[in-house]
Amino acid sequence: MKPISPIIKENIIIDLKSRSSTRQLASKYNVSQSKVAQIAKYIKEDIPPRRSNYCTKFTSKSKNHLVRNITNGSFKTAIEAQDYLSKHFDINVTTNRIRQILKEEGLTTTKKKKRAKLSAKHIRQRMDFVHMYEHWTIEDWKRVLWTDETKVNHIGSDGKIWAWRNPEHPAQKELYDEVVKHGGGSVFLWGCFSFYGTGFISRIEGTMDSQLYIEILDECVPLTQDYYDIDPQSMIFQ
């Protein structure tokens, strides 16, 4: 370790007695932090204890406020909560203490799930749908034929695939999802279902346009109606 001059050492001792941290002094005098800590160890009897501005006392009100704002998304991080508590409740705590309190209050961390962002218009439309059909009976829903399109991969899935693993065997083959070049191919399908079960499906070749869509409906919908004996006059196409 490179020795330091007596003048720098004397200055470090003076700053240590004024409660400066070893990290601050290492940066200030361009020396290693371990060297400053070594000097502090020899004069520790002369160094006054550092005053802490942190107060860990929480009231029930401040705890409830913290939990409420974390759970409703007002505070995105413990740092935001720390800043708010300091400004509005005059409570100065570390972020680790905030996380500890949240755990004591029964909260746990979890990874956010992704979902489509809903605009005010989308939310309003969904609520309109709920209010429109909230009094429907099972008999009403039996009349609905639901339809949609989907892509089916020949090999694998486009989504995430989960597996249980043993940490002692990280290379077991069950932990890998085998793929082939160019994805292995896929088919695009139109299908339908009702209260009574799944209906007929049709493979979509090329691009779906209005003419092809009408042809699929003319073919598959009547077949599904006949199979489940659904009255075409009362059926609701969704």
XYZ file of C-alpha atoms in Angstrom:
238
model
C 0.000 0.000 0.000
C 1.380 3.395 -1.005
C 2.282 5.469 2.088
C 0.608 8.827 2.591
C 2.278 12.044 3.705
C 2.085 13.140 7.347
C 0.170 16.293 6.294
C -2.559 14.294 4.531
C -2.746 11.905 7.468
C -3.168 14.822 9.878
C -5.924 16.293 7.714
C -7.695 12.937 7.592
C -7.589 12.723 11.389
C -9.073 16.219 11.694
C -11.875 15.352 9.259
C -12.560 12.058 11.011
C -13.060 13.936 14.273
C -15.578 16.157 12.484
C -17.624 13.052 11.610
C -16.693 12.760 7.934
C -17.108 9.252 6.531
C -14.203 7.084 5.377
C -15.652 7.027 1.850
C -15.801 10.815 1.685
C -12.236 11.166 2.910
C -10.886 8.496 0.553
C -12.351 10.420 -2.357
C -11.240 13.806 -0.982
C -7.584 12.865 -0.463
C -7.302 10.294 -3.272
C -6.373 7.414 -0.982
C -7.921 4.003 -0.437
C -10.884 3.702 1.873
C -9.160 0.878 3.728
C -6.269 3.223 4.555
C -8.659 5.816 5.973
C -10.421 3.077 7.958
C -7.043 1.964 9.318
C -6.300 5.491 10.555
C -9.793 5.730 12.056
C -9.232 2.478 13.922
C -6.178 3.878 15.720
C -7.958 7.047 16.845
C -11.469 5.623 17.321
C -11.499 6.771 20.977
C -11.164 10.364 19.790
C -13.856 10.151 17.087
C -17.300 11.234 18.365
C -20.218 8.995 17.329
C -21.993 10.143 14.199
C -25.420 11.631 14.784
C -28.152 9.817 12.943
C -31.006 11.700 11.341
C -32.997 8.531 10.954
C -36.015 7.890 13.113
C -37.611 4.468 12.931
C -40.702 5.367 14.949
C -43.845 4.817 12.921
C -47.374 5.621 14.000
C -50.373 3.554 12.942
C -51.467 6.453 10.759
C -48.153 6.697 8.921
C -47.987 2.922 8.463
C -51.507 2.807 7.014
C -50.653 5.729 4.755
C -47.507 3.967 3.548
C -49.305 0.679 2.818
C -52.229 2.404 1.086
C -50.018 4.445 -1.235
C -47.785 1.483 -2.077
C -50.726 -0.804 -2.907
C -52.623 1.765 -4.971
C -49.534 2.634 -7.003
C -48.984 6.183 -5.732
C -45.486 5.132 -4.605
C -43.658 3.157 -7.264
C -40.523 2.540 -5.177
C -39.320 2.608 -1.585
C -37.289 5.706 -2.474
C -40.465 7.600 -3.404
C -42.068 6.498 -0.135
C -38.971 7.577 1.793
C -39.087 11.057 0.244
C -42.806 11.459 0.907
C -42.572 10.365 4.556
C -39.723 12.796 5.129
C -41.605 15.752 3.641
C -45.128 15.149 4.954
C -44.650 13.184 8.205
C -41.169 14.341 9.229
C -40.146 10.656 9.420
C -36.666 9.862 8.144
C -36.097 6.163 7.545
C -33.970 4.045 5.259
C -35.483 2.296 2.276
C -34.616 -1.039 3.904
C -36.703 -0.068 6.938
C -39.613 0.820 4.638
C -39.406 -2.596 2.970
C -39.257 -4.237 6.400
C -42.427 -2.425 7.507
C -44.259 -3.441 4.326
C -43.357 -7.082 5.006
C -44.525 -6.716 8.618
C -47.853 -5.439 7.265
C -48.263 -8.614 5.213
C -47.129 -7.358 1.785
C -44.885 -9.356 -0.520
C -43.133 -8.420 -3.747
C -44.230 -9.851 -7.079
C -43.317 -9.366 -10.705
C -45.772 -7.196 -12.610
C -47.811 -8.969 -15.263
C -48.153 -7.412 -18.690
C -51.554 -6.591 -20.129
C -52.992 -4.352 -22.807
C -53.262 -0.722 -21.766
C -56.915 0.307 -21.610
C -57.884 3.822 -22.579
C -60.808 5.644 -21.008
C -62.840 4.729 -24.103
C -62.043 1.012 -23.727
C -62.968 1.025 -20.050
C -66.245 2.804 -20.803
C -67.098 0.310 -23.552
C -66.452 -2.633 -21.232
C -68.612 -1.143 -18.510
C -71.362 -0.524 -21.080
C -71.152 -4.190 -22.051
C -71.446 -5.250 -18.410
C -74.491 -3.032 -17.769
C -76.142 -4.150 -20.998
C -75.956 -7.872 -20.217
C -75.789 -8.022 -16.422
C -79.361 -9.352 -16.193
C -78.995 -12.048 -18.829
C -79.849 -15.580 -17.757
C -78.115 -18.823 -18.712
C -80.783 -19.372 -21.335
C -79.861 -16.055 -22.936
C -76.162 -16.963 -23.092
C -76.998 -20.349 -24.629
C -78.025 -18.483 -27.783
C -74.597 -16.872 -28.324
C -72.097 -18.273 -30.840
C -68.578 -17.007 -30.121
C -66.022 -16.832 -32.958
C -62.326 -15.984 -33.254
C -59.139 -16.673 -35.209
C -55.893 -18.104 -33.873
C -52.455 -19.248 -34.994
C -51.297 -22.775 -34.082
C -47.565 -23.540 -34.232
C -46.360 -26.876 -35.535
C -43.574 -26.920 -32.908
C -43.470 -25.047 -29.609
C -45.334 -22.009 -28.417
C -44.973 -18.270 -28.912
C -45.578 -17.732 -25.200
C -43.554 -18.524 -22.093
C -43.167 -22.151 -21.056
C -42.544 -22.930 -17.388
C -40.845 -25.927 -15.824
C -39.838 -27.121 -12.356
C -36.102 -27.438 -11.880
C -33.677 -28.964 -9.439
C -30.823 -26.506 -8.653
C -28.457 -29.454 -8.333
C -29.123 -30.443 -11.967
C -29.195 -27.188 -13.965
C -28.554 -28.867 -17.326
C -31.432 -31.360 -17.391
C -33.103 -31.506 -20.816
C -36.574 -30.799 -19.428
C -35.480 -27.189 -18.790
C -34.985 -26.467 -22.497
C -37.625 -25.706 -25.100
C -36.280 -27.134 -28.336
C -36.806 -25.006 -31.434
C -36.118 -25.472 -35.120
C -35.004 -23.048 -37.774
C -37.785 -20.774 -39.089
C -40.117 -21.935 -36.287
C -41.281 -25.206 -37.857
C -44.356 -23.687 -39.510
C -47.856 -22.853 -38.305
C -51.503 -22.813 -39.403
C -54.062 -20.033 -39.052
C -57.540 -21.182 -38.021
C -61.023 -19.744 -37.626
C -63.211 -21.405 -35.017
C -66.342 -21.012 -32.935
C -67.964 -22.307 -29.752
C -71.212 -21.975 -27.839
C -72.697 -23.063 -24.542
C -73.058 -26.562 -25.973
C -69.445 -27.046 -27.058
C -66.877 -26.296 -29.747
C -68.047 -25.779 -33.298
C -66.509 -26.436 -36.704
C -63.174 -24.909 -37.658
C -61.743 -23.721 -40.941
C -58.124 -23.365 -42.009
C -57.288 -19.904 -43.364
C -55.029 -20.000 -46.398
C -53.231 -16.755 -47.170
C -54.631 -13.416 -46.007
C -58.042 -13.134 -44.405
C -60.242 -10.721 -46.373
C -63.966 -9.979 -46.362
C -64.749 -12.462 -49.142
C -62.909 -15.325 -47.423
C -64.508 -14.438 -44.080
C -68.002 -14.611 -45.601
C -67.200 -17.975 -47.210
C -66.050 -19.375 -43.836
C -69.215 -18.150 -42.107
C -71.451 -19.596 -44.841
C -69.765 -22.973 -44.438
C -69.006 -23.392 -40.717
C -71.842 -21.577 -38.944
C -74.707 -23.649 -40.472
C -72.768 -26.867 -39.783
C -72.369 -25.874 -36.116
C -76.056 -24.919 -35.846
C -77.135 -28.269 -37.280
C -74.709 -30.242 -35.093
C -75.996 -28.702 -31.832
C -79.563 -28.158 -33.068
C -79.343 -24.389 -32.529
C -82.216 -22.284 -33.863
C -80.730 -19.888 -36.468
C -83.482 -17.351 -35.813
C -82.640 -17.031 -32.088
C -78.855 -17.409 -32.371
C -76.700 -14.360 -31.586
C -73.459 -14.163 -33.565
C -70.591 -12.699 -31.548
